[in-house]
Coordinates of C-alpha atoms in Angstrom, one line a residue:
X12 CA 53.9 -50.6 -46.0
X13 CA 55.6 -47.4 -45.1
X14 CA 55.0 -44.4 -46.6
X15 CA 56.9 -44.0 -50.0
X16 CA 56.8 -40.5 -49.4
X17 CA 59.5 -40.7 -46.2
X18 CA 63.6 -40.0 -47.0
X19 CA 66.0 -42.8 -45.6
X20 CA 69.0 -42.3 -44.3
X21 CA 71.0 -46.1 -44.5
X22 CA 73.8 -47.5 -42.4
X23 CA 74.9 -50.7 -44.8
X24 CA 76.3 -52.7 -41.8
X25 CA 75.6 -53.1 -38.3
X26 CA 75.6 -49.6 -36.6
X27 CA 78.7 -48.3 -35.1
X28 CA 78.6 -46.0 -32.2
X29 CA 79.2 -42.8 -32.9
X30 CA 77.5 -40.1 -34.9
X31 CA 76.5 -39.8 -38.5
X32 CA 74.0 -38.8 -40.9
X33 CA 72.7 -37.7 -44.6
X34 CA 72.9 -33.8 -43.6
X35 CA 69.4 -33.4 -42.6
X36 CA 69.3 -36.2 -40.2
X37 CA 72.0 -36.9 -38.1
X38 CA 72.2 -40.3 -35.6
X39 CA 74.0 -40.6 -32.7
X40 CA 74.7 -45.2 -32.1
X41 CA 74.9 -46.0 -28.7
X42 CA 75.1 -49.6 -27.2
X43 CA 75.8 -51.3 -30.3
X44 CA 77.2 -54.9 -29.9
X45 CA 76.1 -56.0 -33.7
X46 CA 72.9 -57.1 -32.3
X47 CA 71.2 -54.6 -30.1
X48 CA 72.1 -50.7 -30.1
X49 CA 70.5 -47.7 -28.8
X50 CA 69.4 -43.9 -30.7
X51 CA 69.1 -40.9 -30.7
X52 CA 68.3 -38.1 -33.4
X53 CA 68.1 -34.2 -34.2
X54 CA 65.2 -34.6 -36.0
X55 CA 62.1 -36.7 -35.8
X56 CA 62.4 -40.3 -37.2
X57 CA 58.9 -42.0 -38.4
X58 CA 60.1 -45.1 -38.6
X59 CA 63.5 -47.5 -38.6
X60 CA 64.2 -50.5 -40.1
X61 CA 66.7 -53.3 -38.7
X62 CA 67.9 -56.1 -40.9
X63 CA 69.0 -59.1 -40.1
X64 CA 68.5 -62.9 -41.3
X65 CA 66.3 -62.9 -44.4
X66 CA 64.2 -60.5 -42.3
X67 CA 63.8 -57.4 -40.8
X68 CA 61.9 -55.8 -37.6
X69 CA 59.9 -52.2 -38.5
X70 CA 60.0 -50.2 -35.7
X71 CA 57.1 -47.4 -36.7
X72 CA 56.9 -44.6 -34.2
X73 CA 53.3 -42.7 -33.6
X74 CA 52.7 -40.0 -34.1
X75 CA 55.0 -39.8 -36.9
X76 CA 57.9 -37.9 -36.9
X77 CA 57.9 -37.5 -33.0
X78 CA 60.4 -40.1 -32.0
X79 CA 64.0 -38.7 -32.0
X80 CA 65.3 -41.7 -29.9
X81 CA 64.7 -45.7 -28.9
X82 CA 66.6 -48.6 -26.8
X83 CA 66.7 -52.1 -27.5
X84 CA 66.8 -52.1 -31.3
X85 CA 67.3 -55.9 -33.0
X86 CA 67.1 -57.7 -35.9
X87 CA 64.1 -60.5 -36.4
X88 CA 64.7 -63.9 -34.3
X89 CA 66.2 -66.8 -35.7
X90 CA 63.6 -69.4 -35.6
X91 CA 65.9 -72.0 -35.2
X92 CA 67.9 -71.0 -32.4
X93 CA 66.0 -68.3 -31.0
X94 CA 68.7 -66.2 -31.3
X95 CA 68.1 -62.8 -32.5
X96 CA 69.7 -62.4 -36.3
X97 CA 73.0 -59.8 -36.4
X98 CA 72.4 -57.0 -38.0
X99 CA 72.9 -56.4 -41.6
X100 CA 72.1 -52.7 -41.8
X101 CA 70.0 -50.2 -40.6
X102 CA 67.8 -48.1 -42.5
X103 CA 66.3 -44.5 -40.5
X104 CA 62.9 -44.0 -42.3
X105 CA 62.1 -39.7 -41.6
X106 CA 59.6 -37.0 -43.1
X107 CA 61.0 -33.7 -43.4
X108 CA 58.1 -31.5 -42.0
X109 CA 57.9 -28.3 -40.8
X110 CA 58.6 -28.0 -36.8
X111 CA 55.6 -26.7 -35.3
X112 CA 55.7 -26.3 -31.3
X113 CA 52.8 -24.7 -29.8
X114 CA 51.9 -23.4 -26.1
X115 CA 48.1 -23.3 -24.8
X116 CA 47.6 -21.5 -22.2
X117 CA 43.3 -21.5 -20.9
X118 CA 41.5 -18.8 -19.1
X119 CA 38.0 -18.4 -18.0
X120 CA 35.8 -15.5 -16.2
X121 CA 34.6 -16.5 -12.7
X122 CA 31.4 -14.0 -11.8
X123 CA 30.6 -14.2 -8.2
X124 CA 26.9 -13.3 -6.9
X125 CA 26.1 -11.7 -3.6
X126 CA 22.8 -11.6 -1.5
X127 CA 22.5 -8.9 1.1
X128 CA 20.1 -9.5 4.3
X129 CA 20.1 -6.7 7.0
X130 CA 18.0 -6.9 10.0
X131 CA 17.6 -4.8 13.6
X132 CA 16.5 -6.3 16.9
X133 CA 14.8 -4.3 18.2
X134 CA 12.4 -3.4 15.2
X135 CA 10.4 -1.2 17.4
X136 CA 10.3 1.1 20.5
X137 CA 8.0 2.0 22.8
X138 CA 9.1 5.0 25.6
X139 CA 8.6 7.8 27.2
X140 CA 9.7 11.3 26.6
X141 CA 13.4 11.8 28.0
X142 CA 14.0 7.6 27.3
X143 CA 16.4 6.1 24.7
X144 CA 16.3 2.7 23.2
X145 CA 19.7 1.1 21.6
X146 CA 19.0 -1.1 18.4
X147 CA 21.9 -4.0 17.7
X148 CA 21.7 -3.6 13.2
X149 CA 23.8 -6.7 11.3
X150 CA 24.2 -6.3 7.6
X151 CA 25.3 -10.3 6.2
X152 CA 26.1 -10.9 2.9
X153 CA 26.9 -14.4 0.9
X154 CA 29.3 -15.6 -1.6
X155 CA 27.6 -18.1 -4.3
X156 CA 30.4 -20.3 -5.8
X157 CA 30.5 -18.2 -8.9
X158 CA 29.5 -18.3 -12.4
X159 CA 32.0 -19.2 -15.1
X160 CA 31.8 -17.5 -18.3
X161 CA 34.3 -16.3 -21.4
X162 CA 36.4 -19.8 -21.8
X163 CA 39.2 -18.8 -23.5
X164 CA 42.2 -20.6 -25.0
X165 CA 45.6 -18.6 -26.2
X166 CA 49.0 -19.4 -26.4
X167 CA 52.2 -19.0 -29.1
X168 CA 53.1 -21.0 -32.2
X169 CA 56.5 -21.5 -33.3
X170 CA 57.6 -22.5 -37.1
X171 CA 61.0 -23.7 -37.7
X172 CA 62.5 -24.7 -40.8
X173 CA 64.5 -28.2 -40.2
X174 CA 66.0 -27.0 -43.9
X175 CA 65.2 -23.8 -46.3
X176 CA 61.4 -24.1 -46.9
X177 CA 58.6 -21.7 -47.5
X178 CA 55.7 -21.3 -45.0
X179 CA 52.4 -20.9 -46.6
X180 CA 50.2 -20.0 -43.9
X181 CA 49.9 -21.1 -40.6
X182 CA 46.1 -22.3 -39.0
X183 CA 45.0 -23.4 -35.5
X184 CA 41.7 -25.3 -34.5
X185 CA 40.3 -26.7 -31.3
X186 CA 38.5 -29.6 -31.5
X187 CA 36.0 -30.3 -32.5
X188 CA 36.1 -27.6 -35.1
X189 CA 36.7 -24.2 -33.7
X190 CA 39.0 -21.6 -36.0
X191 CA 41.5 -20.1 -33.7
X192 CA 42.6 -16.2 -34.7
X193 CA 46.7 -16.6 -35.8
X194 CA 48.5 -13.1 -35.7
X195 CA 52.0 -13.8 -36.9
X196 CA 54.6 -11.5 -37.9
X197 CA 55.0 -9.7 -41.4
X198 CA 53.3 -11.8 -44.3
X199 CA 52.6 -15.0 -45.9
X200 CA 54.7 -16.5 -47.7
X201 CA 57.8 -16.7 -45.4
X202 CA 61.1 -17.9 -46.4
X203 CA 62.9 -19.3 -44.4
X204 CA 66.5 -21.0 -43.8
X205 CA 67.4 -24.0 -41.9
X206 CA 66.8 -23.9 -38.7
X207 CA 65.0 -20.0 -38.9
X208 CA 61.7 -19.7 -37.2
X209 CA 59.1 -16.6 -36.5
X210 CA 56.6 -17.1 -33.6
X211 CA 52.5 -16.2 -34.1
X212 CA 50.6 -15.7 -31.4
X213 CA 46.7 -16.9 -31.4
X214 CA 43.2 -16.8 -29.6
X215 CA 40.2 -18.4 -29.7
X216 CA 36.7 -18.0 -27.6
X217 CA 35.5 -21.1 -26.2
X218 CA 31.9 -22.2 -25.5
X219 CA 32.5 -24.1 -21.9
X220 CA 35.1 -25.4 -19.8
X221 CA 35.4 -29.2 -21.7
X222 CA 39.1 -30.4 -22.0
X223 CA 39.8 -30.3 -26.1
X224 CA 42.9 -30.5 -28.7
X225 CA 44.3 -27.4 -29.8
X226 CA 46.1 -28.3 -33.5
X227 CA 48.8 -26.0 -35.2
X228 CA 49.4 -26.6 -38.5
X229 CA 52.3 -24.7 -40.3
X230 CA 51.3 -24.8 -44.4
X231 CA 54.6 -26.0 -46.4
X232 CA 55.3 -24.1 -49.6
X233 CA 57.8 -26.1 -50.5
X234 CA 56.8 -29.5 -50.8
X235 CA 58.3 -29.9 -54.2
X236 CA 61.7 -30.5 -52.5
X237 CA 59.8 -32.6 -49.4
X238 CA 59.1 -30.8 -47.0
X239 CA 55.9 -31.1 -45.8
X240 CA 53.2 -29.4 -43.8
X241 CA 53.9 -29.6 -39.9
X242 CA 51.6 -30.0 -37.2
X243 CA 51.9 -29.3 -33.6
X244 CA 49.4 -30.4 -30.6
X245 CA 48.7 -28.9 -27.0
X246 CA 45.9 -30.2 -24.8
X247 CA 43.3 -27.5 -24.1
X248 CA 42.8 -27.8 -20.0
X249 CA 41.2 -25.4 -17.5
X250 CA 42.4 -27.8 -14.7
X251 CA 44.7 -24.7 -14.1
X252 CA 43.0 -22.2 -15.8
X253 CA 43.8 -18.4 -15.4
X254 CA 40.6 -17.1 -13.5
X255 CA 39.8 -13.8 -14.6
X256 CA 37.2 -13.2 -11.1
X257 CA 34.7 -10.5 -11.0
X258 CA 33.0 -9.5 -8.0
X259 CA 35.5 -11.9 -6.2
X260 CA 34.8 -9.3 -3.1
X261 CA 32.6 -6.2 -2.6
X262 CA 32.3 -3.4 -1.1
X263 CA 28.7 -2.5 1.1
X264 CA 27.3 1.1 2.0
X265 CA 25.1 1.6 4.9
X266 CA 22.8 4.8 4.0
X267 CA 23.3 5.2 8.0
X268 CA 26.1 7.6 8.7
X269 CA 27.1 6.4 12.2
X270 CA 27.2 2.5 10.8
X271 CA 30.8 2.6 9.8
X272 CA 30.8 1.8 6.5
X273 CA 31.7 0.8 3.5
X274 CA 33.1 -2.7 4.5
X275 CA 34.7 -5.0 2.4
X276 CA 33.7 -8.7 2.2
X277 CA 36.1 -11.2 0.0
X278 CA 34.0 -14.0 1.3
X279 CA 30.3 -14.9 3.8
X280 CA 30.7 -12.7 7.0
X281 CA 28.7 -9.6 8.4
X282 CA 29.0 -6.5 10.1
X283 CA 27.3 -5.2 13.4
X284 CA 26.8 -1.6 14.7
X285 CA 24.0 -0.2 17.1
X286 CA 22.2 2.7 17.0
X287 CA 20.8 5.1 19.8
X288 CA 17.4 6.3 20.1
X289 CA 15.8 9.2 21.8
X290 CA 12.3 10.4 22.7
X291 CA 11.0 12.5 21.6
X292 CA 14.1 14.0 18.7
X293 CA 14.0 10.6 16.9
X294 CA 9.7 9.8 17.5
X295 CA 8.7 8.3 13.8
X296 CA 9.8 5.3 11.4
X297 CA 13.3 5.2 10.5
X298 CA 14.4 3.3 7.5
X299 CA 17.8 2.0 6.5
X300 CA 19.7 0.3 3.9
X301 CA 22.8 -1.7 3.4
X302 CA 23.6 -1.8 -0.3
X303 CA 26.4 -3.8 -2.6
X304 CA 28.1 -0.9 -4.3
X305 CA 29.2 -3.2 -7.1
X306 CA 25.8 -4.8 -7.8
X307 CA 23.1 -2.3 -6.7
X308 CA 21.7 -4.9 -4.4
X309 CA 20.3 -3.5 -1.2
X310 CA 18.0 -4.7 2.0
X311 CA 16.6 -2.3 5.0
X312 CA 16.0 -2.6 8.1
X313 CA 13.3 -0.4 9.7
X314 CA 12.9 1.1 13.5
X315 CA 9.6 2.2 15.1
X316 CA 10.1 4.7 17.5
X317 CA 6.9 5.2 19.5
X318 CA 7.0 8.4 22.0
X319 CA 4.9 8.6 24.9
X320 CA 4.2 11.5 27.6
X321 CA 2.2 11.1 30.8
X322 CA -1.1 13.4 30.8
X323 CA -1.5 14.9 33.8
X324 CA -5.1 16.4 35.1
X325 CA -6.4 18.1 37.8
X326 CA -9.3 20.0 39.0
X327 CA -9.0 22.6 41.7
X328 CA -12.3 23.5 43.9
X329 CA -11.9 26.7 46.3
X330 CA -13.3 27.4 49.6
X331 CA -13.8 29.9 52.4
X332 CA -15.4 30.9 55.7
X333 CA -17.2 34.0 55.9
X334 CA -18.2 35.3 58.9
X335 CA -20.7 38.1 59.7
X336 CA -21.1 40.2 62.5
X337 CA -24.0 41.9 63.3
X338 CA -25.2 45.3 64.7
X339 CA -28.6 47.0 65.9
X340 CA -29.8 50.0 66.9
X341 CA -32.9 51.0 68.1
X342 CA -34.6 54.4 68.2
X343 CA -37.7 56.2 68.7
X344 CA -39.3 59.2 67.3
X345 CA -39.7 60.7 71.0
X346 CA -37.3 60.6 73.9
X347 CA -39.6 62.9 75.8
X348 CA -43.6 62.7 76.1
X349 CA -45.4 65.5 78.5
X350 CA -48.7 63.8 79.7
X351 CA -52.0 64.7 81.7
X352 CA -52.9 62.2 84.4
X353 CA -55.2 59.8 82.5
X354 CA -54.0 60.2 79.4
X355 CA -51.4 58.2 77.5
X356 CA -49.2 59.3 74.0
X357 CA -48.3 57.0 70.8
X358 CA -44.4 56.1 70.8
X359 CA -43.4 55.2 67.3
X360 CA -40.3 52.8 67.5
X361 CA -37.6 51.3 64.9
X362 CA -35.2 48.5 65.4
X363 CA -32.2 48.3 63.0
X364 CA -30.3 45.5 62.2
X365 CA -27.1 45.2 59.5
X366 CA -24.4 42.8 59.6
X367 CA -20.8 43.1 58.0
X368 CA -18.4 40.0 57.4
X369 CA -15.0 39.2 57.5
X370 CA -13.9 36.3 54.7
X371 CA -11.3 33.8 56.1
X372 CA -9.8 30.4 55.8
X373 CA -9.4 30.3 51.9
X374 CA -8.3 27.0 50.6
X375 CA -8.2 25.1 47.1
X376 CA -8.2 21.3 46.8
X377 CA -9.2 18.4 44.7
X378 CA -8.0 15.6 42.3
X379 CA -4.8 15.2 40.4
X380 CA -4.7 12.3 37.8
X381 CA -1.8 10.8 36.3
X382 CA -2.8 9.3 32.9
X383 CA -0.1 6.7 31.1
X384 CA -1.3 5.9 27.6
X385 CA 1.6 4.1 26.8
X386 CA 1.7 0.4 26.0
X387 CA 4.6 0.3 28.9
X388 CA 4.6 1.0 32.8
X389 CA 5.6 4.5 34.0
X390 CA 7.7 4.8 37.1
X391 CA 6.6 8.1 38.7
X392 CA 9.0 9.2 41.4
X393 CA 7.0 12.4 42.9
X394 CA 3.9 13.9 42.3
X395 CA 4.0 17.5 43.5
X396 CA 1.1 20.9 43.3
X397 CA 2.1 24.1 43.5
X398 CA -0.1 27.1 43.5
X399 CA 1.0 30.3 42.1
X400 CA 3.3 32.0 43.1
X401 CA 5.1 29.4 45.2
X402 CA 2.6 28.1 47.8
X403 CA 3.3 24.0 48.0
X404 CA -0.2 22.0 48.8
X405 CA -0.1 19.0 50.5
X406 CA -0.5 15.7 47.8
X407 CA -1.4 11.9 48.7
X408 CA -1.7 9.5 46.7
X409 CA -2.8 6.7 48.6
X410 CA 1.1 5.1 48.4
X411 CA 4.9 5.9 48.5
X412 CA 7.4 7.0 45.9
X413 CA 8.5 5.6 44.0
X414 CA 5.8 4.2 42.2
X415 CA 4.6 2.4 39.1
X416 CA 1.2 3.1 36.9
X417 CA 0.7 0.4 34.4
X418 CA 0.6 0.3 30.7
X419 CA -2.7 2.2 29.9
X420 CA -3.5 2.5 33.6
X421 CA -3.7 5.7 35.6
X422 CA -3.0 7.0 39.2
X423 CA -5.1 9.6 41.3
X424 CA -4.5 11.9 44.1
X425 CA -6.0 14.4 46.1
X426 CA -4.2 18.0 47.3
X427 CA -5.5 20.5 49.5
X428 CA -3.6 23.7 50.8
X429 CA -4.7 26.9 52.5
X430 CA -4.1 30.2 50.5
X431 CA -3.6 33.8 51.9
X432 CA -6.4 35.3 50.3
X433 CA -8.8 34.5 47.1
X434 CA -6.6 36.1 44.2
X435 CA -7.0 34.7 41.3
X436 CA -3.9 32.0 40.9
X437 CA -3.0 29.2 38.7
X438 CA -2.9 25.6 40.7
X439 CA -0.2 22.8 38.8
X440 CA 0.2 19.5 39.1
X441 CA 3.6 18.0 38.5
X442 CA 4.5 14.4 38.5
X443 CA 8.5 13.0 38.1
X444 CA 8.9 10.5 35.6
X445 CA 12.2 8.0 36.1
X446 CA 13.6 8.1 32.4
X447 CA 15.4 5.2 31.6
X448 CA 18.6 4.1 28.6
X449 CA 17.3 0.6 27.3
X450 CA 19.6 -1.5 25.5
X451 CA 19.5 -4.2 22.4
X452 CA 18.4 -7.2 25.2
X453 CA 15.6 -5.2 27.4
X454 CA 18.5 -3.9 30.0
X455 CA 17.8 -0.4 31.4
X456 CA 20.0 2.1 33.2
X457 CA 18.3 5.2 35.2
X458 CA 19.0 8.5 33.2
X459 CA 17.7 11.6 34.7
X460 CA 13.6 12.7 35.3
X461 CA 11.5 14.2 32.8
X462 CA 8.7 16.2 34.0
X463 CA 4.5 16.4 33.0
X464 CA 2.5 19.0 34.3
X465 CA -1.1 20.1 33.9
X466 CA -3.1 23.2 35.3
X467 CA -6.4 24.6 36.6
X468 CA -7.1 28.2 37.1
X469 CA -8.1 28.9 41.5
X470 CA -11.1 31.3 41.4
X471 CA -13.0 32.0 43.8
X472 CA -15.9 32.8 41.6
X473 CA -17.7 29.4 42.5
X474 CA -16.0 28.8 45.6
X475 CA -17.6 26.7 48.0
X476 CA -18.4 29.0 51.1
X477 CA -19.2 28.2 54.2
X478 CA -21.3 31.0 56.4
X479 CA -20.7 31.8 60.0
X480 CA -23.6 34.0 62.0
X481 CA -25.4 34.1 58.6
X482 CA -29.1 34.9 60.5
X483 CA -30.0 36.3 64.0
X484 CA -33.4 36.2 65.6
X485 CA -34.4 39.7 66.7
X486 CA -36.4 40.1 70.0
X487 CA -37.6 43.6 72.0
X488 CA -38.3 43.8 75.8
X489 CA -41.5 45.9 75.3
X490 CA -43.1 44.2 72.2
X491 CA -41.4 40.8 72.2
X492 CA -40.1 38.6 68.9
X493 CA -39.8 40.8 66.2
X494 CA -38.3 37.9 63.7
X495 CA -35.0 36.5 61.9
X496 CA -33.7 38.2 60.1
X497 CA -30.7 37.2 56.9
X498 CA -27.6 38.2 55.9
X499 CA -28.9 39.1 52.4
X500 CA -31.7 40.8 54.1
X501 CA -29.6 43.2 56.0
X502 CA -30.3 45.7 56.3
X503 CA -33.8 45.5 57.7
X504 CA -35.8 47.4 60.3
X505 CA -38.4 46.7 62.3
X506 CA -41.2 48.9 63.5
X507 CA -43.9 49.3 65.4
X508 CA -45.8 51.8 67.6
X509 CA -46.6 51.3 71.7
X510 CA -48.7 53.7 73.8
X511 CA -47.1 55.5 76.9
X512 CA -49.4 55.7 79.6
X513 CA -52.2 56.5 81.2
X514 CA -50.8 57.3 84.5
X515 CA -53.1 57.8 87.7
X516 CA -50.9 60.4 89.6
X517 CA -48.8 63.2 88.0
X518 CA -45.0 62.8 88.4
X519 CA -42.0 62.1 86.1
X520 CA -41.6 58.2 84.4
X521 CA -39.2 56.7 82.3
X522 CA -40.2 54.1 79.7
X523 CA -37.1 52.1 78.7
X524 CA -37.2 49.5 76.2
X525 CA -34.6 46.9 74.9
X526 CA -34.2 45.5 71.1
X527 CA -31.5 42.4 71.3
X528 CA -30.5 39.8 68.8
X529 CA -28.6 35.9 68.9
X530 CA -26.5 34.6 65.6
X531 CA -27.4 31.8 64.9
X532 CA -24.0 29.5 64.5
X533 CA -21.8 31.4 67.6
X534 CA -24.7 32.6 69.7
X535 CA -22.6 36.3 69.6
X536 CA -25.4 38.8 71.2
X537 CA -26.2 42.7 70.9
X538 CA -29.0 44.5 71.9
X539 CA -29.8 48.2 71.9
X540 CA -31.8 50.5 74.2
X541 CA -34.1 53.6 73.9
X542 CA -35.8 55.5 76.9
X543 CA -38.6 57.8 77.3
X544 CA -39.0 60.3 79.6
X545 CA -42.6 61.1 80.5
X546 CA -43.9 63.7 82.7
X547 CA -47.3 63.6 84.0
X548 CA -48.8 66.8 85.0
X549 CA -50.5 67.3 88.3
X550 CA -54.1 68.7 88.4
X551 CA -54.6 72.4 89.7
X552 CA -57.6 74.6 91.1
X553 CA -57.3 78.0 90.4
X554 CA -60.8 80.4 92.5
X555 CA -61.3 83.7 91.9
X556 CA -59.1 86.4 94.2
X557 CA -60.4 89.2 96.0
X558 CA -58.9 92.2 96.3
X559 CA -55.6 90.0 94.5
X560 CA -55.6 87.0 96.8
X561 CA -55.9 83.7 95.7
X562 CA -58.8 81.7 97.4
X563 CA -58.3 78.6 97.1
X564 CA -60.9 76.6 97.3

């Protein structure tokens, strides 16, 4: 049963080619032999109906009011012959209804996450003063396959009038129930001619990405002279959805000024750059950090830059030879005694000894350590000592140059060097550290010496002296040993008293007598001499004269 509702435009014999129509719908024949034909139409056709025979074939189109053309059109079959009836006339079955055409057009926000991971090889440096070390830094980041969001459906709907009609309102849904927004032009209700339209644009906020039907419907006002309500479909797919992409690349800032940044990444990939070292401007824990501009993420890398200097001791032990050299003198408190035959006379004699001393052969030597506290060996390439203001002392260390103190390990010399005099100088110690340019993989490349001295103060006040001739043994011809005698002692006299005399006959005598000494380390002598000179009177007889003569008796 067709709907009693549709108009019907009838051809009362078979169909001729050729166009005709009621005024709303016009048909174009084509093909038409009496039996079969072909059509086509302006507007949409619900159903037709072909009779032929007592019977007739329904040709119902779905969805209604779509078809506007068909082939192969025929009357029922004759049951007898199996022959298809001719056909007795023709009867197109058609709604008016508004035309509703409709666009959807989908789009969706894609938001794309990032992680950050920076890292430095190496994360820590050990070295000495005047060294570098050259860190390799690489700042990857990643691309997640994003995050869709804001499904969103919008497109255009067009309202034509296939004759003058009124438009109500105009609606839009997706299924299974979702209101679009309509904006059309001007205001409800629109009249409008045959054949006018207007065009309303709509939107509506989906909650995923699920294919759906997006339904227009244009509300007839005018379905008093029939025309109804039209109704227009578009499929809802993101298949080819507009991506609205956010965070689709990014930009990364390196809080490192040297790094090179910012970079852009659209996609996985990373970024490399090294940094330089040096002992001791950069000594201490350097942090630094890569960070996504657009979504505050951020990771740091830290370097450890561990500065080390050699310690460099030394002790400094003077010496000299001092050498005394001795005099003595001997004396007597008579050099002339007048005695009687018989008789003798007391001599009181001194012996005096006192030294003075010449100090030579000064010298400072001792021990020079080389101290590396670091957890890495030290390539020492001289170890030198110099004492003020430019005197060079002579330094072995037991090996050649260059040479190589291990980690926490330690090397010790001796130096000794004569000096002019004992002035008061300053003795240092200087060893020649190789200083190296490491790179990223543990490669090194000589670059230049740094230097680490230490000091002791050369003073003589403690010296270690070494005493020529320090004592002499004191002997005298006359009265034999007398003693030793010390250079602290000196001065010292000795003393004593011997009796000249008695002589048996008068005359003159001389009493010499000799005071002598030996050092004791050289042998060096001296001796001294004092003489007496002694007279011994002769006995006379003196007799009484007579008349002035002298008788001697």
């Amino acid at each position: 049963t067709l709907n009693p509702t549709y108009r019907e435009y009838k051809i009362d014999s078979a169909p001729p080619n050729g166009a005709s129509g009621d005024g709303l719908l016009q048909v174009t024949i084509s093909n038409s032999d009496g039996t079969f034909f072909d059509w086509a139409s302006n507007i949409g056709v619900d159903a037709v109906i072909v009779k032929g025979g007592p019977n007739a074939d329904a040709y119902v189109y779905d969805p209604p009011a779509e078809a506007t053309g068909d082939t192969d059109l025929h009357a029922p079959r004759n049951l007898e012959n199996q022959e298809y009836f001719g056909i007795s006339h023709v009867s197109f079955c058609y709604d008016v209804e508004l035309k509703v055409e409709k666009t959807a057009n989908t789009e969706l926000t894609r938001t794309f996450d990032w992680t950050i991971d920076k890292s430095v090889s190496p994360d820590t440096w050990n070295l000495f003063t005047g060294d570098s070390g050259t860190s390799d830094y690489t700042v990857s980041v990643n691309k997640d396959d994003g995050t869709d969001s804001n499904w969103k459906v919008t497109g255009e709907i067009k309202v034509t009038a296939p004759v003058a009609a009124t438009v109500n309102n105009v609606t839009d849904t997706i299924s299974p129930n979702i209101a679009a927004n309509v904006d059309c032009p001007g205001t409800f209700p629109k009249a409008l001619s045959a054949g006018q339209s207007f065009t309303c644009t709509y939107s509506a906020n989906l909650p995923d990405a699920s294919t759906r039907t997006n339904t227009a419907k244009a509300i007839s006002g005018s379905t008093a002279n029939g025309v109804k309500d039209g109704v227009g479909t578009a499929s809802v797919d993101f298949a080819n959805a507009k991506i609205n992409k956010v965070n689709d690349s990014i930009t990364v800032n390196d809080s490192y000024a040297g790094a090179g940044s910012p970079w852009t990444f659209s996609d996985d990939g990373s970024q490399k750059y090294s940094r330089t070292f040096n002992c001791d401007g950069d000594e201490g824990t350097h942090n630094n950090t890569a960070t996504i501009q657009e979504l505050g993420k951020s990771d740091s890398a830290s370097v450890e830059i561990n500065c080390f200097d050699l310690n460099v001791t030394k002790d400094a032990s003077t010496s000299f030879t001092k050498t005394y050299t001795w005099t003595i003198d001997k004396s007597a408190d008579k050099d002339k005694v007048t005695l009687e035959v018989g008789k003798d006379a007391p001599i009181n004699y001194s012996v005096k000894v006192d030294k003075t001393s010449q100090d030579s052969d000064f010298a400072v030597s001792g021990k020079i350590t080389v101290a590396n506290p670091a957890p890495i060996a030290a390539e020492i390439n001289t170890v030198s000592d110099i004492v003020s203001p430019a005197i060079n002392a002579q330094v072995d260390c037991g090996q050649s140059f260059p040479t190589t103190i291990p980690a926490n390990d330690s090397l010790t010399c001796s130096y000794s060097t004569s000096l002019p005099d004992k002035s008061a100088r300053t003795n240092t110690a200087t060893a020649s550290l190789q200083n190296y340019d490491y790179d990223s993989s543990g490669g090194k490349k000589a670059n230049g010496t740094t230097d680490f001295s230490g000091s002791a103060a050369v003073d003589f006040t403690n010296a270690t002296v070494t005493l020529i001739d320090e004592s002499i043994n004191v002997s005298d011809s006359l009265q034999g040993t007398l003693g030793t005698v010390n250079a602290p002692d000196a001065p010292k006299t000795f003393t004593y008293t011997r009796n000249v005399g008695p002589y048996e006959s008068c005359g003159n005598y001389e009493v010499s007598n000799t005071a002598s000494f030996v050092t004791n380390d050289t042998g060096a002598k001296g001796e001294d001499s004092w003489k007496v000179d002694v007279t011994v009177l002769c006995k006379v007889t003196v007799k009484k004269t007579v008349d002035g003569v002298v008788n001697p008796n």
